[in-house]
XYZ file of N, CA, C and O in Angstrom:
680
model
N 297.696 125.461 145.858
C 297.906 126.458 146.437
C 297.911 126.687 147.705
O 297.329 126.621 148.264
N 299.016 127.622 148.523
C 299.327 127.539 149.496
C 298.555 129.000 150.112
O 298.077 129.745 149.279
N 298.489 128.817 151.240
C 297.642 130.701 152.130
C 297.979 131.299 151.210
O 297.026 132.714 151.508
N 299.785 131.526 151.100
C 300.126 133.164 151.032
C 299.635 133.270 149.988
O 299.221 134.311 149.405
N 300.054 131.751 149.001
C 299.886 132.171 147.061
C 298.720 132.776 146.962
O 298.020 133.716 146.165
N 297.326 131.844 147.861
C 295.791 132.444 146.979
C 295.784 134.281 148.136
O 294.930 134.245 147.128
N 296.296 134.306 148.677
C 295.875 135.502 149.573
C 296.470 136.611 149.305
O 296.491 137.951 149.336
N 297.599 136.398 149.042
C 298.794 137.988 148.414
C 299.137 137.829 146.710
O 299.420 138.581 146.656
N 299.377 136.709 146.546
C 300.101 136.675 144.668
C 299.115 137.449 143.659
O 300.113 138.264 142.919
N 297.782 137.291 144.198
C 296.805 138.039 143.178
C 296.865 139.469 143.489
O 296.655 139.958 142.608
N 297.782 139.934 144.263
C 297.970 141.804 144.701
C 299.447 141.921 144.747
O 299.656 143.240 144.887
N 300.124 140.953 143.943
C 301.408 141.644 144.266
C 301.711 142.438 142.550
O 302.758 143.961 143.341
N 300.794 143.103 141.601
C 300.914 144.150 140.911
C 300.067 145.170 141.143
O 301.036 146.755 141.552
N 299.512 144.840 142.615
C 299.114 146.301 142.691
C 300.009 147.106 144.234
O 299.965 148.051 144.765
N 300.666 146.103 144.455
C 302.109 146.404 145.844
C 303.207 147.045 145.088
O 302.960 147.834 145.505
N 303.800 146.889 144.125
C 304.276 147.013 143.467
C 304.048 148.393 142.586
O 305.116 149.661 142.740
N 302.910 148.126 142.429
C 302.449 149.843 141.749
C 302.240 151.271 142.635
O 302.960 151.805 142.243
N 301.914 150.232 143.824
C 301.682 151.276 144.847
C 303.294 151.601 145.292
O 303.441 153.305 145.788
N 304.497 150.697 145.849
C 305.660 151.416 146.321
C 306.203 151.850 144.808
O 307.051 153.016 145.370
N 305.803 151.275 143.558
C 306.548 152.250 142.929
C 306.445 154.092 142.658
O 307.068 154.587 142.608
N 304.692 154.527 143.166
C 304.171 155.414 143.492
C 304.926 156.501 144.840
O 304.810 157.268 144.545
N 304.963 155.347 145.756
C 305.297 155.933 146.804
C 307.130 156.331 146.834
O 307.695 157.420 147.497
N 308.020 154.877 146.323
C 309.553 155.519 146.282
C 310.097 156.260 145.383
O 310.819 157.171 145.723
N 308.928 156.445 144.206
C 309.799 156.956 142.657
C 310.582 156.198 142.941
O 311.338 156.474 141.077
N 311.170 155.175 142.977
C 312.076 153.871 142.161
C 312.325 152.556 142.094
O 311.345 152.195 142.913
N 312.151 152.394 141.146
C 312.129 150.961 140.401
C 312.102 149.794 141.336
O 311.879 148.904 141.836
N 313.955 150.257 141.792
C 314.802 148.791 142.413
C 314.038 149.026 143.689
O 313.906 148.080 144.362
N 313.827 150.614 144.084
C 313.138 150.496 145.718
C 311.444 149.785 146.283
O 311.593 149.024 146.837
N 310.478 149.606 144.992
C 309.665 149.385 144.530
C 310.260 147.925 144.401
O 308.965 147.380 145.253
N 310.892 147.417 144.136
C 310.739 145.947 143.936
C 311.228 145.353 145.458
O 310.853 144.567 145.904
N 312.254 146.181 146.020
C 312.611 145.757 147.040
C 311.279 145.564 148.469
O 311.251 144.881 149.204
N 310.911 146.617 148.277
C 309.998 147.079 149.654
C 308.650 145.762 148.708
O 308.740 145.903 150.236
N 308.138 145.332 147.566
C 307.787 144.411 147.975
C 307.887 143.467 148.604
O 307.374 142.624 148.264
N 308.992 143.075 147.620
C 309.914 141.361 148.317
C 309.785 141.544 149.912
O 309.846 140.720 150.738
N 310.474 142.879 150.800
C 310.508 143.042 152.395
C 309.186 142.759 152.709
O 308.579 142.108 153.623
N 307.855 143.228 152.031
C 306.660 143.385 152.221
C 305.956 142.202 152.630
O 305.409 141.414 152.966
N 306.537 141.291 151.010
C 305.312 139.342 151.216
C 305.900 139.299 152.017
O 305.535 138.309 152.775
N 307.569 139.337 152.561
C 308.070 137.984 153.775
C 307.698 138.817 155.057
O 307.101 138.147 155.850
N 307.450 140.166 154.832
C 306.596 140.006 156.234
C 305.229 139.439 156.409
O 304.261 138.782 157.729
N 304.155 139.336 155.346
C 303.294 139.244 154.782
C 303.364 137.750 155.534
O 302.195 137.299 156.382
N 304.310 136.976 154.477
C 303.966 135.549 155.014
C 304.388 135.326 156.626
O 304.242 134.349 156.732
N 305.338 135.975 157.005
C 306.408 135.151 158.345
C 304.844 136.168 159.569
O 304.660 135.371 160.240
N 303.871 136.896 158.933
C 302.435 137.482 159.945
C 301.655 136.777 158.768
O 299.996 137.169 159.794
N 301.399 135.752 158.256
C 299.943 135.389 158.014
C 299.270 134.989 158.488
O 298.263 134.609 158.302
N 299.485 134.068 159.688
C 298.692 133.400 160.721
C 298.208 134.323 161.709
O 296.756 134.622 162.222
N 298.408 135.447 161.246
C 297.598 137.346 162.532
C 296.908 137.259 161.660
O 295.891 138.210 161.666
N 296.431 137.339 160.254
C 295.288 137.273 159.325
C 294.202 136.733 159.262
O 294.892 135.557 158.794
N 293.563 136.740 159.922
C 292.380 135.712 160.363
C 291.708 135.399 158.684
O 291.283 135.235 157.936
N 290.303 136.605 158.874
C 289.386 136.842 157.519
C 289.496 137.912 157.618
O 289.467 139.145 157.711
N 289.139 138.801 155.960
C 288.641 140.015 155.377
C 289.816 140.547 154.078
O 289.904 139.349 153.178
N 289.689 141.830 154.194
C 290.603 141.668 153.144
C 291.411 141.480 152.924
O 292.527 142.171 153.320
N 292.140 140.939 152.015
C 293.820 140.315 152.073
C 294.220 141.435 150.985
O 295.648 141.773 151.464
N 293.596 142.189 150.194
C 294.206 142.823 149.501
C 294.787 144.587 150.379
O 296.242 144.328 150.409
N 293.672 144.832 151.334
C 294.203 146.199 152.429
C 294.997 145.554 153.008
O 295.846 146.081 153.015
N 295.200 144.453 153.626
C 296.247 144.032 154.101
C 297.309 143.929 154.368
O 298.126 144.581 154.304
N 297.625 143.164 152.503
C 298.598 143.837 152.473
C 298.815 144.541 151.326
O 300.530 144.834 151.906
N 298.251 145.571 151.333
C 298.840 147.256 150.719
C 298.922 147.679 152.177
O 300.232 148.703 151.707
N 298.832 147.750 152.662
C 299.364 148.495 154.161
C 300.418 148.048 154.739
O 301.225 149.178 154.629
N 301.094 146.477 154.309
C 302.004 146.428 154.636
C 303.522 147.403 153.798
O 304.033 147.722 154.384
N 302.612 146.906 151.974
C 303.786 147.378 151.789
C 303.211 149.254 151.929
O 305.026 150.036 152.228
N 302.535 150.404 151.702
C 302.925 151.410 151.873
C 303.664 151.519 153.394
O 304.617 152.415 153.167
N 303.410 150.685 154.694
C 304.955 151.056 155.640
C 305.952 150.400 155.498
O 306.807 151.563 155.891
N 305.898 149.772 154.493
C 307.827 149.824 153.744
C 307.974 150.572 153.630
O 308.957 151.188 153.551
N 307.410 150.776 152.269
C 307.439 152.449 151.412
C 307.637 153.491 152.192
O 309.059 154.028 151.742
N 307.163 154.035 153.349
C 307.104 154.812 154.329
C 308.621 155.032 155.093
O 309.396 155.482 155.236
N 309.182 153.479 155.253
C 310.508 153.091 155.677
C 311.405 153.033 154.820
O 312.668 153.887 155.980
N 311.100 152.999 153.949
C 311.957 153.294 152.942
C 312.473 154.742 152.831
O 313.438 155.365 152.350
N 311.612 155.168 152.506
C 311.354 157.207 152.518
C 312.088 157.861 153.230
O 313.218 158.656 153.419
N 311.396 157.737 154.736
C 312.188 158.409 155.933
C 313.925 157.560 155.446
O 314.942 159.040 156.608
N 314.315 156.599 155.406
C 315.713 156.211 155.257
C 316.502 156.993 154.343
O 317.575 157.751 154.364
N 315.842 156.985 153.082
C 316.271 157.857 152.180
C 316.742 159.240 152.130
O 317.022 160.089 152.001
N 315.065 160.105 152.942
C 315.212 161.209 152.682
C 315.809 161.845 154.118
O 316.566 162.646 153.762
N 316.746 161.024 154.978
C 317.189 161.344 156.256
C 315.831 162.985 156.881
O 315.005 162.552 157.354
N 317.328 163.453 156.830
C 316.079 164.976 157.499
C 316.033 165.274 156.844
O 314.769 166.063 157.487
N 315.513 165.315 155.706
C 314.687 166.315 154.582
C 313.017 165.321 155.013
O 312.638 166.121 154.205
N 312.666 164.720 155.585
C 310.974 163.783 155.832
C 310.282 165.127 156.504
O 310.403 165.522 157.633
N 309.437 164.944 155.884
C 308.420 166.032 155.730
C 307.046 164.902 156.352
O 306.554 164.417 155.475
N 306.312 165.821 157.302
C 304.750 164.651 157.279
C 303.864 165.918 157.436
O 303.993 166.819 157.124
N 302.499 165.321 156.773
C 301.895 165.939 156.386
C 300.515 166.151 157.409
O 300.090 165.386 157.992
N 300.059 167.565 157.605
C 298.885 167.741 158.425
C 297.638 167.411 158.275
O 297.539 167.903 157.227
N 297.309 166.536 158.482
C 295.480 165.925 157.996
C 294.736 166.944 157.742
O 293.433 167.222 157.856
N 294.015 168.319 158.886
C 293.653 169.061 159.022
C 293.831 170.142 158.152
O 292.975 171.357 158.350
N 294.570 170.233 156.989
C 294.849 171.221 156.067
C 292.862 170.833 155.738
O 292.254 169.733 155.138
N 292.414 172.528 155.760
C 291.007 172.353 154.839
C 291.296 172.004 153.406
O 291.889 172.414 152.608
N 290.002 171.630 153.059
C 290.039 170.919 151.392
C 288.739 171.574 150.929
O 287.939 171.828 151.085
N 289.074 172.812 150.888
C 288.146 174.240 149.564
C 288.727 173.614 148.398
O 288.997 173.480 147.928
N 294.777 158.979 132.336
C 295.728 159.264 131.066
C 295.306 157.799 130.363
O 295.629 156.898 130.581
N 294.682 158.590 129.902
C 293.800 157.552 129.567
C 294.367 157.842 128.328
O 294.914 158.388 126.767
N 294.579 156.057 127.712
C 294.674 155.649 126.369
C 293.803 156.029 125.245
O 293.085 155.208 125.882
N 294.334 156.146 124.264
C 292.602 156.297 123.151
C 292.584 155.129 122.713
O 293.567 153.795 122.740
N 291.045 155.115 122.399
C 290.656 153.161 122.074
C 291.397 152.852 120.979
O 291.673 151.749 121.043
N 291.195 153.555 119.825
C 292.432 153.167 118.476
C 292.984 154.758 118.807
O 293.115 155.544 118.677
N 294.185 154.196 117.670
C 295.182 154.980 117.253
C 294.803 156.254 115.965
O 293.954 155.573 115.515
N 294.630 157.623 116.135
C 294.194 158.414 115.412
C 295.275 159.610 114.883
O 294.866 160.179 114.784
N 296.607 158.423 114.326
C 297.639 159.244 113.987
C 298.741 160.169 114.985
O 298.930 159.735 116.244
N 299.937 159.951 114.661
C 300.895 160.134 115.367
C 300.851 161.546 115.867
O 301.330 161.817 116.953
N 300.204 162.556 116.082
C 299.521 163.620 116.350
C 299.457 163.496 117.343
O 299.999 163.631 118.962
N 297.852 163.011 117.766
C 297.249 162.833 118.728
C 297.760 161.583 119.723
O 298.276 161.823 120.895
N 299.342 160.372 119.347
C 299.671 159.586 120.052
C 300.982 160.402 120.610
O 301.099 160.036 122.028
N 301.802 161.145 119.990
C 302.364 162.222 120.699
C 301.903 163.192 121.883
O 301.933 163.337 122.945
N 300.654 163.434 121.417
C 300.035 164.134 122.757
C 299.636 163.851 123.293
O 300.262 163.690 125.019
N 299.327 162.427 123.886
C 298.880 161.455 124.392
C 300.379 160.712 125.303
O 300.187 160.786 127.179
N 301.004 160.674 124.648
C 302.468 160.342 125.447
C 302.955 161.650 126.202
O 303.157 160.978 127.371
N 303.000 163.089 125.725
C 303.428 164.149 126.516
C 302.057 164.315 127.367
O 302.567 164.511 128.690
N 300.984 164.077 127.726
C 300.455 164.276 128.785
C 300.626 163.136 129.866
O 300.489 163.449 131.220
N 300.613 161.977 129.188
C 301.006 161.009 130.524
C 301.744 161.448 131.267
O 302.399 161.240 132.399
N 303.183 162.023 130.224
C 304.256 162.439 130.659
C 304.531 163.555 132.427
O 304.892 163.385 133.221
N 303.384 164.381 132.368
C 302.751 165.530 131.817
C 302.813 165.254 133.875
O 302.561 165.016 134.789
N 301.048 163.859 133.666
C 300.951 163.574 134.624
C 301.537 162.942 135.522
O 301.433 163.018 136.704
N 302.894 162.277 135.228
C 302.998 161.228 135.980
C 304.200 162.074 136.656
O 304.324 162.157 137.941
N 304.608 163.088 136.010
C 305.475 163.887 136.804
C 304.810 164.822 137.561
O 305.398 165.118 139.267
N 303.428 165.465 137.807
C 303.018 166.360 138.266
C 302.278 165.371 139.703
O 302.331 165.381 140.795
N 302.348 163.588 139.749
C 301.677 163.249 140.562
C 303.324 162.590 141.183
O 302.597 162.510 142.415
N 304.401 162.826 141.146
C 305.450 161.780 141.319
C 305.615 163.868 142.141
O 306.446 164.113 143.486
N 305.482 164.863 141.932
C 305.525 165.981 143.099
C 304.539 166.053 143.620
O 304.984 167.382 145.100
N 303.426 165.313 144.078
C 302.934 165.880 144.992
C 303.362 164.711 146.688
O 304.216 164.172 146.347
N 302.829 165.190 147.800
C 303.594 164.708 149.134
C 303.036 163.236 148.761
O 302.007 163.014 148.996
N 303.859 162.421 149.573
C 303.400 160.837 149.325
C 302.017 160.525 150.409
O 301.437 159.514 149.762
N 301.538 161.688 151.117
C 300.177 161.343 151.708
C 298.913 161.550 150.514
O 298.418 160.796 150.616
N 298.960 162.143 150.108
C 298.344 162.484 148.968
C 298.642 161.482 147.758
O 297.237 161.497 147.064
N 299.883 161.200 147.424
C 300.122 160.809 146.170
C 299.568 158.872 146.422
O 298.641 158.363 145.329
N 299.352 158.409 147.394
C 299.242 156.766 147.961
C 297.496 157.004 147.955
O 297.188 156.113 146.735
N 296.998 158.314 148.189
C 294.821 158.040 148.056
C 294.767 158.025 146.834
O 293.682 157.743 145.829
N 295.435 159.276 145.535
C 295.471 159.065 144.278
C 295.415 157.880 143.309
O 294.439 157.163 143.234
N 296.478 157.385 143.488
C 297.107 155.856 143.429
C 296.007 155.116 143.442
O 295.552 154.089 142.572
N 295.615 154.750 144.989
C 294.948 153.672 145.328
C 293.307 153.674 144.616
O 292.936 152.907 144.458
N 293.028 154.976 144.438
C 291.049 155.176 144.176
C 291.663 155.268 142.899
O 291.278 154.313 142.428
N 292.483 155.905 141.988
C 292.360 156.675 140.487
C 292.903 155.203 140.285
O 292.550 154.892 138.578
N 294.491 154.543 140.518
C 294.754 153.783 139.523
C 294.349 152.249 140.108
O 295.030 151.021 139.312
N 294.354 151.804 141.282
C 293.890 151.024 141.751
C 292.734 150.783 142.342
O 292.159 149.778 141.821
N 291.900 151.962 141.994
C 290.339 151.648 141.657
C 289.366 150.955 143.156
O 288.574 149.929 143.264
N 290.473 151.059 144.071
C 290.088 150.297 145.646
C 288.858 151.607 145.934
O 289.009 152.654 145.561
N 288.291 151.404 146.701
C 286.816 151.862 147.554
C 287.460 152.334 148.579
O 288.575 152.415 148.920
N 286.527 153.552 149.197
C 287.194 154.651 150.093
C 287.074 153.559 151.438
O 288.316 154.089 152.126
N 286.182 152.790 152.126
C 286.655 152.260 153.029
C 288.005 151.185 152.644
O 288.387 151.458 154.075
N 288.312 150.317 151.511
C 289.536 149.798 151.708
C 291.080 150.977 152.000
O 291.387 150.604 152.416
N 290.894 152.085 150.805
C 292.093 153.062 151.303
C 291.579 153.815 153.119
O 293.603 153.110 153.230
N 290.838 153.722 153.149
C 291.020 153.673 154.893
C 291.754 152.724 155.893
O 292.395 153.138 156.424
N 291.183 151.678 155.180
C 292.243 150.402 155.238
C 293.569 151.067 155.267
O 294.240 150.232 156.831
N 293.946 150.730 154.799
C 295.753 150.994 154.060
C 296.342 151.425 154.338
O 297.255 151.576 154.953
N 295.637 153.016 154.546
C 296.228 154.108 154.685
C 295.740 154.723 156.807
O 296.580 155.497 157.463
N 295.315 153.674 157.021
C 295.609 153.829 158.883
C 294.373 154.897 158.995
O 294.931 156.317 159.681
N 293.519 155.470 158.080
C 292.976 157.043 158.382
C 291.235 157.120 158.530
O 290.412 155.996 157.936
N 290.257 157.645 158.917
C 288.677 157.656 158.593
C 288.670 158.060 157.213
O 288.921 158.559 156.781
N 287.024 157.155 156.962
C 287.199 157.208 155.759
C 286.674 158.898 155.528
O 286.670 159.179 154.133
N 285.978 159.252 156.231
C 285.981 160.677 155.606
C 287.132 161.847 155.305
O 287.464 162.502 154.869
N 288.831 161.544 156.151
C 289.763 161.651 155.964
C 290.356 161.467 154.533
O 290.802 162.320 153.628
N 289.743 160.012 153.661
C 290.271 159.345 152.771
C 289.730 160.626 151.756
O 289.718 160.769 150.358
N 288.714 160.827 152.296
C 287.560 162.132 151.191
C 288.392 163.040 150.789
O 288.422 163.404 149.641
N 288.712 163.517 152.107
C 289.173 164.601 152.015
C 290.319 165.079 151.149
O 290.685 165.851 150.786
N 290.698 164.452 152.015
C 292.663 164.001 151.723
C 292.958 163.556 149.922
O 293.298 164.571 149.402
N 291.297 162.899 149.152
C 291.381 162.628 147.754
C 291.049 163.688 146.894
O 291.851 164.526 146.522
N 289.933 164.840 147.487
C 289.547 165.862 147.330
C 290.584 166.971 147.410
O 291.358 167.532 145.849
N 291.806 166.860 148.630
C 292.443 167.812 148.780
C 294.286 167.121 147.213
O 295.079 168.465 146.738
N 293.993 165.917 147.249
C 294.948 165.693 146.614
C 294.514 165.609 144.588
O 296.128 166.389 144.223
N 293.369 166.170 144.728
C 293.482 166.548 143.273
C 293.251 167.635 143.001
O 294.054 168.359 141.440
N 293.405 168.921 143.779
C 293.495 169.992 143.887
C 294.625 170.051 143.555
O 295.315 170.668 142.763
N 296.100 169.429 144.798
C 296.846 169.524 144.128
C 297.664 168.853 142.880
O 298.638 169.411 141.962
N 297.108 167.761 142.322
C 297.378 167.674 141.343
C 297.032 168.302 139.950
O 298.411 168.912 138.988
N 295.884 169.080 140.260
C 295.492 170.141 139.227
C 296.609 171.206 139.262
O 296.941 171.232 137.832
N 296.863 171.848 140.225
C 298.021 173.070 139.995
C 299.238 172.955 140.084
O 299.416 173.534 139.151
N 299.727 170.805 139.846
C 300.818 170.510 139.375
C 300.868 170.777 138.238
O 301.720 170.849 137.392
N 299.831 169.825 137.687
C 299.464 170.281 135.297
C 299.725 172.070 135.465
O 300.184 172.236 134.298
N 298.985 172.303 135.980
C 298.969 173.699 135.310
C 300.038 174.368 135.383
O 300.585 175.213 134.356
N 300.847 174.274 137.033
C 302.170 175.169 136.742
C 303.408 174.364 135.682
O 304.313 174.548 135.351
N 303.200 172.798 135.507
C 304.110 172.280 134.094
C 303.417 172.458 133.087
O 304.011 172.487 132.007
N 302.486 173.028 132.848
C 302.241 173.282 131.634
C 302.191 174.617 131.279
O 303.062 175.447 130.414
N 302.249 175.761 132.706
C 303.138 177.233 132.004
C 304.223 177.349 131.744
O 304.999 178.178 131.487
N 304.991 175.835 132.288
C 306.320 176.026 132.160
C 306.775 175.347 130.873
O 308.321 175.093 130.375
N 306.019 175.135 130.116
C 305.759 174.239 128.848
C 306.750 175.998 127.883
O 305.475 177.174 127.371
């Protein structure tokens, strides 16, 4: 097994997951992961020791933002970090009604998550879907750990508001 396969291959699913949530596009996510893997391969000698997942997801994050900026053009908006921060599947099937409720809830959650600005979406995805520790999220997103925690709290609050808006529109 090559060093690249050893360090990067185990994290390809996480990379695709992050790219998919940031770009909102399957095709773009595949392109972003492919470009990220190529970059990781090219710069593998620069990676000494440490957290390979965080290093690779940082590359994926940067490539995702490059794609977003290129596709958004003049509509690109950055997030101010100084803003104050004041679905699970059932373990067993319980009938078609419950299944429909879970499917509807998952769709609403996905819609609400996609409505969040990328800076908030990425911390939710890395924490809740990839189960990364705060310190690793801080490495990937390149912000202090305290900012990770406050951004995550704000992201959760925004997600809750989005879910309430979507529920009210039904």
